[in-house]
Short mmCIF file of C-alpha atoms in Angstrom, two decimals:
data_model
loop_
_atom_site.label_atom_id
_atom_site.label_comp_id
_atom_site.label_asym_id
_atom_site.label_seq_id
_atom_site.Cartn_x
_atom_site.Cartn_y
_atom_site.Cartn_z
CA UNK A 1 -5.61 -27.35 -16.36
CA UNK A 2 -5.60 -24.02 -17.94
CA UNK A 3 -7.57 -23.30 -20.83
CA UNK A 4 -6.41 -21.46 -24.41
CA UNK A 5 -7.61 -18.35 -25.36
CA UNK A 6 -7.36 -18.68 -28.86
CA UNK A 7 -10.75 -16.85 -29.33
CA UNK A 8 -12.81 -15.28 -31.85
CA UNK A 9 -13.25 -11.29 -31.76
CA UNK A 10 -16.49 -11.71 -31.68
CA UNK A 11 -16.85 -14.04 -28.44
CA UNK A 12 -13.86 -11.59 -27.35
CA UNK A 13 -16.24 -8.58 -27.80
CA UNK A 14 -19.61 -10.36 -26.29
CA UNK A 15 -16.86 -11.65 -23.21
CA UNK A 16 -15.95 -7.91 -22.32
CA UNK A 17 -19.54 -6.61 -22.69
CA UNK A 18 -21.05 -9.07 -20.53
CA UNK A 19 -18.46 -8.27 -17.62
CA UNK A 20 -17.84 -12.47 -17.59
CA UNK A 21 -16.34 -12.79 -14.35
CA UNK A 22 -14.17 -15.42 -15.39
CA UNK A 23 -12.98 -14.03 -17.93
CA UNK A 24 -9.95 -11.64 -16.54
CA UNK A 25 -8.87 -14.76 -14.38
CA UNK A 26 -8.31 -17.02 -17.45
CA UNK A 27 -6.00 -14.62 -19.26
CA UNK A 28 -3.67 -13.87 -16.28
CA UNK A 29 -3.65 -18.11 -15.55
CA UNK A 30 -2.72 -18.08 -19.50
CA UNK A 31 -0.03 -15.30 -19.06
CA UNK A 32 1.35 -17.13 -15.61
CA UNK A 33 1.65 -20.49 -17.48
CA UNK A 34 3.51 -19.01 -20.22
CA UNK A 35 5.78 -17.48 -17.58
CA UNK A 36 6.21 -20.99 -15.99
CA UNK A 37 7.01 -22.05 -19.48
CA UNK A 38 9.45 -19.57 -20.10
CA UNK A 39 11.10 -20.32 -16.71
CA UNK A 40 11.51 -23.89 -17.23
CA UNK A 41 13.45 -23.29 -20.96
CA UNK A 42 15.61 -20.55 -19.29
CA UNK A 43 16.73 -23.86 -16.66
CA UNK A 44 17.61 -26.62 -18.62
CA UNK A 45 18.48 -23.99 -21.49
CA UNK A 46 16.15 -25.17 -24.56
CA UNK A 47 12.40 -25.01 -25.60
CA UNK A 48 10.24 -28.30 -25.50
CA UNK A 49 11.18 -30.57 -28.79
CA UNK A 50 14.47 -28.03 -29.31
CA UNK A 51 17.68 -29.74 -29.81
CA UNK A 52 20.51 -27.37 -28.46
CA UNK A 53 23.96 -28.02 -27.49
CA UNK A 54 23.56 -25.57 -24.02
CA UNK A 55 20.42 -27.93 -22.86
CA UNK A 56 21.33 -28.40 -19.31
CA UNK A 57 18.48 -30.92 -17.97
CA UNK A 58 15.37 -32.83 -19.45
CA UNK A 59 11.40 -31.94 -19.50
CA UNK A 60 9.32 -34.45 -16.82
CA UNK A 61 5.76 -33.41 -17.05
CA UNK A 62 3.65 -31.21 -14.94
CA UNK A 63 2.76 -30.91 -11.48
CA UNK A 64 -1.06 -29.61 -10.54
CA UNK A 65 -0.75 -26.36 -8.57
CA UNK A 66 -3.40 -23.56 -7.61
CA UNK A 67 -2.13 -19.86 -7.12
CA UNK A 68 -4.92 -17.63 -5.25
CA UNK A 69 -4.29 -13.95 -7.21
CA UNK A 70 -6.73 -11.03 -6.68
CA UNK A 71 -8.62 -12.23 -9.84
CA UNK A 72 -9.48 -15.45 -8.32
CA UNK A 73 -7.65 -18.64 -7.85
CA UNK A 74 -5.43 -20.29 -10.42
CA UNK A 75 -5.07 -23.73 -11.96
CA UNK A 76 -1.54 -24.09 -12.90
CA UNK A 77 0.68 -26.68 -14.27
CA UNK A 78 4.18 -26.63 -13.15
CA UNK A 79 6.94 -28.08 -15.12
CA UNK A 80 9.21 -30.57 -13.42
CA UNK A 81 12.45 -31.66 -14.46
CA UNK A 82 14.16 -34.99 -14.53
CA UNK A 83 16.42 -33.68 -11.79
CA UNK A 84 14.49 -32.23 -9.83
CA UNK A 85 16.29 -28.87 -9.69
CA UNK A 86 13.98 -26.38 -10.98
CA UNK A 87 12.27 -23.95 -8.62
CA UNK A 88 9.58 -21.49 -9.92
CA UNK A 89 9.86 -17.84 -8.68
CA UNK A 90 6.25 -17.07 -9.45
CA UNK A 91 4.92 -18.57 -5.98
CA UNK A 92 7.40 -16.90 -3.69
CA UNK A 93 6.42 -13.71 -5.35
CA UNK A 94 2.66 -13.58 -5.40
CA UNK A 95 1.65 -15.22 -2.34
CA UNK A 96 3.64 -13.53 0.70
CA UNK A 97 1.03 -12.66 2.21
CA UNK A 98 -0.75 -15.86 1.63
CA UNK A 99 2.12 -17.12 3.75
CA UNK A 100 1.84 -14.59 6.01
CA UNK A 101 -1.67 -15.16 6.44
CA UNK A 102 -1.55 -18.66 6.92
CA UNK A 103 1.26 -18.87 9.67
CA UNK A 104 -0.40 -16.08 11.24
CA UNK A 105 -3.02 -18.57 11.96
CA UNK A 106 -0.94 -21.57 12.49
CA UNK A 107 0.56 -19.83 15.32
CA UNK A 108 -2.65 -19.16 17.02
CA UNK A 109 -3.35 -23.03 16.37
CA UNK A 110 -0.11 -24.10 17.97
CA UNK A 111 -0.22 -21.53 21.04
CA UNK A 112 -4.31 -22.44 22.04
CA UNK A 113 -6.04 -19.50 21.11
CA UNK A 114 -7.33 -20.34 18.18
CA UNK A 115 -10.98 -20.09 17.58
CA UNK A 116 -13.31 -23.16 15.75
CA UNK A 117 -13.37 -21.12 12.62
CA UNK A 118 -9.26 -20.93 12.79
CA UNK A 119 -9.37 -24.67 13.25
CA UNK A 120 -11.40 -25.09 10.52
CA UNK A 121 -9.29 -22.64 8.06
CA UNK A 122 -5.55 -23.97 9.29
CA UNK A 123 -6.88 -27.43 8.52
CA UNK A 124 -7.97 -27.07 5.60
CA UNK A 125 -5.18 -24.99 4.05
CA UNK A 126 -2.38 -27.21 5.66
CA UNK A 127 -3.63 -30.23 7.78
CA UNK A 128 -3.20 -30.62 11.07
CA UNK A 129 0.29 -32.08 10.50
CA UNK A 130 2.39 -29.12 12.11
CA UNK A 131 4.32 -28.09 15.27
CA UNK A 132 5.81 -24.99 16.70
CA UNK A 133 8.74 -26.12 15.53
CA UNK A 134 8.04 -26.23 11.98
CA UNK A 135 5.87 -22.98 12.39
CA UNK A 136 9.15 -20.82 13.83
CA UNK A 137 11.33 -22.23 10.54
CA UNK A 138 8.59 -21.57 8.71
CA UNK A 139 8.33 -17.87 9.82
CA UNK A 140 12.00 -17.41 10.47
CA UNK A 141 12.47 -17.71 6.41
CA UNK A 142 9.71 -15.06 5.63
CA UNK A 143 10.67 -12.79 7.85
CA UNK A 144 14.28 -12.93 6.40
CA UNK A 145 12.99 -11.32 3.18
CA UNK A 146 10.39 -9.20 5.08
CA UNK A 147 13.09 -7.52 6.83
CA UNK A 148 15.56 -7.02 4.27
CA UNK A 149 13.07 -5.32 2.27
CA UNK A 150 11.76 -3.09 5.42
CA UNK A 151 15.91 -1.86 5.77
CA UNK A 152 16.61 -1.68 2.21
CA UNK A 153 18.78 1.64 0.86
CA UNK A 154 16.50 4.38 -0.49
CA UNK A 155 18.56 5.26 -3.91
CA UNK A 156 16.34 8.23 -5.39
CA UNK A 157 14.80 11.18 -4.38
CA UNK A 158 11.51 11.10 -2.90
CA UNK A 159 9.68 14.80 -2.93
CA UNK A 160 6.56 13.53 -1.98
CA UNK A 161 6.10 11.57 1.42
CA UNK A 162 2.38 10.43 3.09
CA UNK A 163 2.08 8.81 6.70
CA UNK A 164 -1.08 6.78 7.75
CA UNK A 165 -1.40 4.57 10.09
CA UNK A 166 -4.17 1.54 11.60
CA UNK A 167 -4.77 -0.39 14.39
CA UNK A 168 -4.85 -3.66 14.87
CA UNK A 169 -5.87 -6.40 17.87
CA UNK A 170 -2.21 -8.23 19.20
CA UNK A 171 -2.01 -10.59 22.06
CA UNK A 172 0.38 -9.41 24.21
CA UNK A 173 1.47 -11.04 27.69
CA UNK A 174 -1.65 -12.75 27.63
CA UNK A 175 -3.82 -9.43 26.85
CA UNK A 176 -5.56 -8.39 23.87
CA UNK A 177 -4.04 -5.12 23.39
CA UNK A 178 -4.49 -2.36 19.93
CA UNK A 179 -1.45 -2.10 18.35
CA UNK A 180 -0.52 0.52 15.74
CA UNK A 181 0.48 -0.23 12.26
CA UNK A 182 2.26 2.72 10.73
CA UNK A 183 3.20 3.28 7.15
CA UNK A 184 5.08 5.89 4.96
CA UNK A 185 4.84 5.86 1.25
CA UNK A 186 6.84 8.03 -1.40
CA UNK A 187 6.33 9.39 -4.83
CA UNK A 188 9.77 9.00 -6.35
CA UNK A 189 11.04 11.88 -8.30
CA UNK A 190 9.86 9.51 -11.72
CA UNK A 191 6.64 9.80 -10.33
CA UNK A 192 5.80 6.33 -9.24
CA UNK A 193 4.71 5.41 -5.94
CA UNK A 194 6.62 3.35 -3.45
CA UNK A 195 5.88 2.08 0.14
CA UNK A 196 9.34 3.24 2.25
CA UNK A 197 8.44 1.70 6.07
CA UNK A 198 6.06 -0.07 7.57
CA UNK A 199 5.98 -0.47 11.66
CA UNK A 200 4.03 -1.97 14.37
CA UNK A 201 3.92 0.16 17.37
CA UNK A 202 2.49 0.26 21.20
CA UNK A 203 1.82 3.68 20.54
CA UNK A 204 1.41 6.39 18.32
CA UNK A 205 4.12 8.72 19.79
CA UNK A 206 6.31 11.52 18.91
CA UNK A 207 9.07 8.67 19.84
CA UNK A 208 7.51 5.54 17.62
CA UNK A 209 7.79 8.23 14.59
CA UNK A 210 10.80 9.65 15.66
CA UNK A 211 12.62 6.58 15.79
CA UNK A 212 10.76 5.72 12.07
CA UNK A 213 12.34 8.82 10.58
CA UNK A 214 15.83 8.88 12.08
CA UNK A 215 15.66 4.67 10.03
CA UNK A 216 14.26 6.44 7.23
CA UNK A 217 17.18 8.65 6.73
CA UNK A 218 19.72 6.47 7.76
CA UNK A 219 18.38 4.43 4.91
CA UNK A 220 19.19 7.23 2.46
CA UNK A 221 15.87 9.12 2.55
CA UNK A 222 15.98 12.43 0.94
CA UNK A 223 14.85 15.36 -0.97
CA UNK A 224 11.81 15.38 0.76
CA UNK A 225 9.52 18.88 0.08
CA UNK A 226 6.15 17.77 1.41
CA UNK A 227 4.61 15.40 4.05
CA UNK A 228 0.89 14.72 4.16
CA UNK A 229 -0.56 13.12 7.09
CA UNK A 230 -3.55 13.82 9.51
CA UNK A 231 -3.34 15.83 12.94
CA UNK A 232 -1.77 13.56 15.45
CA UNK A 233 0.12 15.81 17.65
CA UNK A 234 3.55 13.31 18.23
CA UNK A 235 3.78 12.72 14.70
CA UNK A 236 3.48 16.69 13.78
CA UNK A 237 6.39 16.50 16.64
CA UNK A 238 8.75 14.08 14.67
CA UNK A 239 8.06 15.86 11.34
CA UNK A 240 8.83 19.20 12.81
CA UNK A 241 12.24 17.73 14.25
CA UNK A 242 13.47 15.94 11.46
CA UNK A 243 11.29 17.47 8.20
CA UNK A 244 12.98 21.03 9.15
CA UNK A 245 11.70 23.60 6.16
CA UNK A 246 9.77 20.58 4.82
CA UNK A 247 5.91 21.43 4.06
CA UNK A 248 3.41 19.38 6.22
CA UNK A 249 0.04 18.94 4.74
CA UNK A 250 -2.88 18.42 7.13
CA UNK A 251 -4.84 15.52 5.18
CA UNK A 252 -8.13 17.08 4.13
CA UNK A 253 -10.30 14.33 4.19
CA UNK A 254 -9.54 13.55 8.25
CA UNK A 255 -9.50 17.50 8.99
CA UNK A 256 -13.47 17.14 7.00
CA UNK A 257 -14.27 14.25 9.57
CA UNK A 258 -13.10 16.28 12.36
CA UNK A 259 -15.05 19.15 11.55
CA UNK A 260 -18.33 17.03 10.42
CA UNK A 261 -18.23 15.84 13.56
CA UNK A 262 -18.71 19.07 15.57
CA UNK A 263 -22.11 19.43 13.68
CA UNK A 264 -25.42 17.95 14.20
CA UNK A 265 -26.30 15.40 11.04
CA UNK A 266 -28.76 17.52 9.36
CA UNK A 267 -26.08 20.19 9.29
CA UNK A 268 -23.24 17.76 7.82
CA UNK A 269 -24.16 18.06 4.08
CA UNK A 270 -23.93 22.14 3.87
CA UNK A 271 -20.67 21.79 5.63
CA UNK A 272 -19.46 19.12 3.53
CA UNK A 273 -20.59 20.96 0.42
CA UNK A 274 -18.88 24.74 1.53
CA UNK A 275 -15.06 22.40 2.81
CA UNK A 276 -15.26 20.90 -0.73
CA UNK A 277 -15.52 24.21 -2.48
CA UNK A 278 -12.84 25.39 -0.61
CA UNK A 279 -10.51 22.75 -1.64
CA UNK A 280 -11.49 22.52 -5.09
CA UNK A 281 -10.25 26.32 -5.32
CA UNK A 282 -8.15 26.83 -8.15
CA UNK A 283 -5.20 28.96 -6.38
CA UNK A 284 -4.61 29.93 -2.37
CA UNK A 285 -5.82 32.84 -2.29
CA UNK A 286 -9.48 31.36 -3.72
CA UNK A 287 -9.09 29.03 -0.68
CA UNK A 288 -8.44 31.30 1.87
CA UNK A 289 -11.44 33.40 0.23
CA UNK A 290 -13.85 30.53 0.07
CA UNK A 291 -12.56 29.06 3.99
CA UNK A 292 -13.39 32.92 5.45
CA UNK A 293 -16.73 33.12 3.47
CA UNK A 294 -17.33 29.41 5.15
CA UNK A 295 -16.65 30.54 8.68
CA UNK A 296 -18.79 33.56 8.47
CA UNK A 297 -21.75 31.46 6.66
CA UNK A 298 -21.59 29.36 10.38
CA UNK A 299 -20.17 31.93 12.87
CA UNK A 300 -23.80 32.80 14.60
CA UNK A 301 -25.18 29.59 14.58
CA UNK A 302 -21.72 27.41 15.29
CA UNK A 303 -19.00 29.61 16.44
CA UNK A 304 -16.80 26.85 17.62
CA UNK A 305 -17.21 25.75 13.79
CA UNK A 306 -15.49 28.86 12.06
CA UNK A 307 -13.28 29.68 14.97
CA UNK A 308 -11.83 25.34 14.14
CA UNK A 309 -11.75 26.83 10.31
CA UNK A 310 -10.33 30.76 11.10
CA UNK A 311 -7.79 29.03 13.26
CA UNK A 312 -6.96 25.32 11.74
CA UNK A 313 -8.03 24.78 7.79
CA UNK A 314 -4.61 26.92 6.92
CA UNK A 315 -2.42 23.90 8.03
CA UNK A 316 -4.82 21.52 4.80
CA UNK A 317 -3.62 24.69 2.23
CA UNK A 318 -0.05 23.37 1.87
CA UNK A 319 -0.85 21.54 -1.50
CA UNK A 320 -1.45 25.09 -3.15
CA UNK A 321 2.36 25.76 -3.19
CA UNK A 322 3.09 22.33 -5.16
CA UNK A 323 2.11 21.70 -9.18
CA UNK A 324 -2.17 22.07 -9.64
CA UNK A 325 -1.80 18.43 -11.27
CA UNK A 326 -0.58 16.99 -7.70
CA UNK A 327 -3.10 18.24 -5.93
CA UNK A 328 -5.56 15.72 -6.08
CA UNK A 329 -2.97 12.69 -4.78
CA UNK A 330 -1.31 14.78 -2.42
CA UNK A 331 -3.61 16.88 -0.56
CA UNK A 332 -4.86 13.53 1.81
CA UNK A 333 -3.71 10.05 2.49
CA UNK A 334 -6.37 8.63 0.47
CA UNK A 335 -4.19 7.02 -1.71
CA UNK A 336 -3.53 4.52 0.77
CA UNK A 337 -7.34 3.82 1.15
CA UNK A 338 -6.70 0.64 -1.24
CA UNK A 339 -4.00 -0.68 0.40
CA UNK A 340 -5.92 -0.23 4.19
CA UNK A 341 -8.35 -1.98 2.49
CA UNK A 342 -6.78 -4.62 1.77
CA UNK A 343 -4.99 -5.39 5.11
CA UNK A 344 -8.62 -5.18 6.58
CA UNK A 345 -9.78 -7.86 4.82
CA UNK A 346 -6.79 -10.01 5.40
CA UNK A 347 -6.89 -9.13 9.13
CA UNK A 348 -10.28 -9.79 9.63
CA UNK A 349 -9.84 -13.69 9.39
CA UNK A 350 -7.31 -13.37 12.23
CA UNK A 351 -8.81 -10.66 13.98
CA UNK A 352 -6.53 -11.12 17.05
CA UNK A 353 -3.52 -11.98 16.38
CA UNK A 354 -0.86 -13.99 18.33
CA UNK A 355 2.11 -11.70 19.14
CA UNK A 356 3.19 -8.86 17.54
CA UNK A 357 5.75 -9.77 14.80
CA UNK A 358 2.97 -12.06 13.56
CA UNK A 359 0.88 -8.34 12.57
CA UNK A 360 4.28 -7.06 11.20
CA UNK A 361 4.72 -10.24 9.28
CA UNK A 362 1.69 -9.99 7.09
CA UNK A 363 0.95 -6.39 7.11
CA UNK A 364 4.85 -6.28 5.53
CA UNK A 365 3.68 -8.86 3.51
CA UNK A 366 0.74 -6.81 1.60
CA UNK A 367 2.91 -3.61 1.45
CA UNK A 368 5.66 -5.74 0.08
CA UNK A 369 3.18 -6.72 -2.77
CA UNK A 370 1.85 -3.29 -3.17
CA UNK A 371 4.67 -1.57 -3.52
CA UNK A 372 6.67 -3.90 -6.19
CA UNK A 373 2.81 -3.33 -8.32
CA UNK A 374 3.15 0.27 -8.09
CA UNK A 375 6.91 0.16 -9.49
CA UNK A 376 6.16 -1.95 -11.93
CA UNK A 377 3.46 -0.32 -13.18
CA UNK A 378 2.20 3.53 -14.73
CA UNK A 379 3.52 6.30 -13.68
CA UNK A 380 1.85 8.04 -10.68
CA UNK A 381 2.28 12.01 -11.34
CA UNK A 382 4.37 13.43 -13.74
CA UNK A 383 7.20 14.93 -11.97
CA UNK A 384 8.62 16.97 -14.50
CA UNK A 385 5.69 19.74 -13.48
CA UNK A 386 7.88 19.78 -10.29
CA UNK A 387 10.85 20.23 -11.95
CA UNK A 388 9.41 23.29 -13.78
CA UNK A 389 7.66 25.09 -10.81
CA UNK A 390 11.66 25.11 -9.05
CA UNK A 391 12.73 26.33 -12.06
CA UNK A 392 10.16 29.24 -12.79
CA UNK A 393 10.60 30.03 -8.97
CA UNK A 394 14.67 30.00 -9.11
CA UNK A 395 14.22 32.49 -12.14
CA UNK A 396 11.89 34.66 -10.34
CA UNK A 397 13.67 34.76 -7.37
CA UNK A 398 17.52 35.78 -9.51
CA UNK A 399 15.19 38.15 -11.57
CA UNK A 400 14.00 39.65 -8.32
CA UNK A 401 17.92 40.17 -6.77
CA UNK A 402 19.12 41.61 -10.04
CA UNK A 403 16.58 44.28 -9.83
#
């Protein structure tokens, strides 16, 4: 049952200053069962106790129900009805992927391949009480709402776009094969973040993300003015074909590793230290300044070193041309790192899984989640710096003609 938080400041303050664990997880199980509350008197159309002539159905107690959240899991008491009618939203919303999850492993139960600690999991979440049958209706309903949000219309702008992908282990004609999950989130010209596609691909081609950007637009994708992503030459392919005059940003952080890598270890920290004082240059020419100076400081002693940076760290400048503000979140894919992380740990428990709609089922799943958070939540760059630049350059450029 939950608990009230009617508390004192004073336990409030000594709650927040001991970092009680518990603590964050009791006031969202308050704010959920307030929502369940609220749900229940917007059914039968009147508060507990309330006479009202539009009451459409009686109160008939509670039902016991736990809701696993990213704060821990919830005790919750649903409301029932005397009818039997009402249906809370608040499950269907916040565990997708908990569905996803579990029929990901129910599938490896039904088809043999499932390991003792799969056993162990699927029968303790559901029981051993289920077929294939009941596993196919079961993921034939999901992936109804999976896929309609994977080909909904894109209604606004989107100036910013990043491209990441990760591989995961699929069983596929009865081989363990690494399959590629790609996805493409926006910044939306309000400045929140949204997750556009998400794919699961044999390869990582110049076809698999040509064929993700022709959907894209066909969806309504536009007013696109940068794309960051890392090196891979088929997707630099695709972008060139459909991105034309579109700004491609080499993520810096994967160009770093690349360039660590051609170094000895007890060479990596002076390199890392001279790439990060090129990219925390305040303007492009202080880059380009600070990436020459870098190549010369290794040219004797590593010459395939600066000939990578004389001939490659250009393509990572891209971000200079865009607002100083939007530098940080736009200059690598690292804002993705949360979400990879994420669909790591919920892959791990499956760690192979059973076909490969099964991976597209749950990673949808988590970017489904992710991306309704970051909507519904602050504002990821202020855009209106954008606006601004466009304008000072569209002045510059008339002022320019008339002279």
């Amino acid at each position: 049952m939950t608990r009230g938080h009617g508390i004192g400041k004073d336990e409030l303050v000594q709650r927040v200053l001991l970092d009680d664990p518990d603590f964050l997880r009791e006031i969202v199980e308050t704010a959920i069962q307030q929502l369940l509350e609220l749900e229940m008197t917007e059914h039968i159309g009147a508060a507990p106790y309330e006479r009202s002539d539009q009451r459409r159905g009686r109160r008939n107690g509670y039902k016991p129900r736990q809701l696993r959240t990213r704060v821990g899991t919830l005790n919750l008491l649903v409301p029932q009805d005397r009818e039997g009618s009402f249906s809370t939203q608040v499950f269907g919303q916040y565990q997708r992927s908990e569905k996803a999850l579990l029929l990901a492993l129910m599938e490896m139960y039904v088809e043999g391949v499932s390991t003792r600690k799969v056993k162990e999991i699927t029968e303790s979440l559901c029981g051993t009480s289920f077929s294939k049958s009941l596993v196919s209706g079961l993921a034939t309903h999901l992936d109804i709402t999976l896929r309609g949000w994977r080909e909904r219309p894109l209604t606004v702008r989107y100036p910013y776009l990043l491209v990441d992908a990760r591989y995961e282990y699929v069983r596929v004609e009865g081989r363990v094969v690494s399959q590629g999950a790609l996805i493409v989130t926006g910044i939306r010209e309000d400045g929140k973040r949204e997750i556009l596609a998400v794919d699961v691909a044999d390869v990582e081609s110049e076809a698999t993300y040509y064929q993700l950007f022709s959907s894209l637009k066909a969806r309504g994708l536009r007013g696109v003015e940068l794309i960051t992503s890392d090196d891979h030459r088929g997707l630099r392919a695709a972008i060139a074909r459909h991105f034309q005059g579109v700004c491609w940003q080499r993520c810096q952080v994967h160009y770093s590793r690349n360039l660590l890598g051609m170094v000895a270890k007890k060479h990596r920290k002076s390199l890392a230290e001279g790439l990060r004082h090129v990219w925390g240059a305040p303007s492009l020419t202080w880059a380009k300044q600070a990436a020459t100076e870098l190549a010369d400081s290794w040219r004797v002693s590593h010459p395939k070193v600066a000939a990578h940076i004389d001939e490659q760290i250009e393509s990572c400048f891209a971000c200079f041309a865009f607002p100083a503000e939007h530098r940080l979140k736009i200059r690598s894919t690292n804002g993705l790192e949360r979400l990879n992380q994420e669909v790591k740990r919920r892959t791990r428990v499956v760690r192979i899984f059973p076909n490969r709609e099964s991976c597209l089922r749950l990673v949808t799943a988590l970017c489904m989640e992710q991306s309704e958070e970051w909507l519904s939540g602050k504002r990821y760059l202020d855009m209106d710096l954008l606006r601004q630049q466009r304008l000072s350059h569209q002045e510059r450029e008339v002022n320019l003609a008339a002279a």
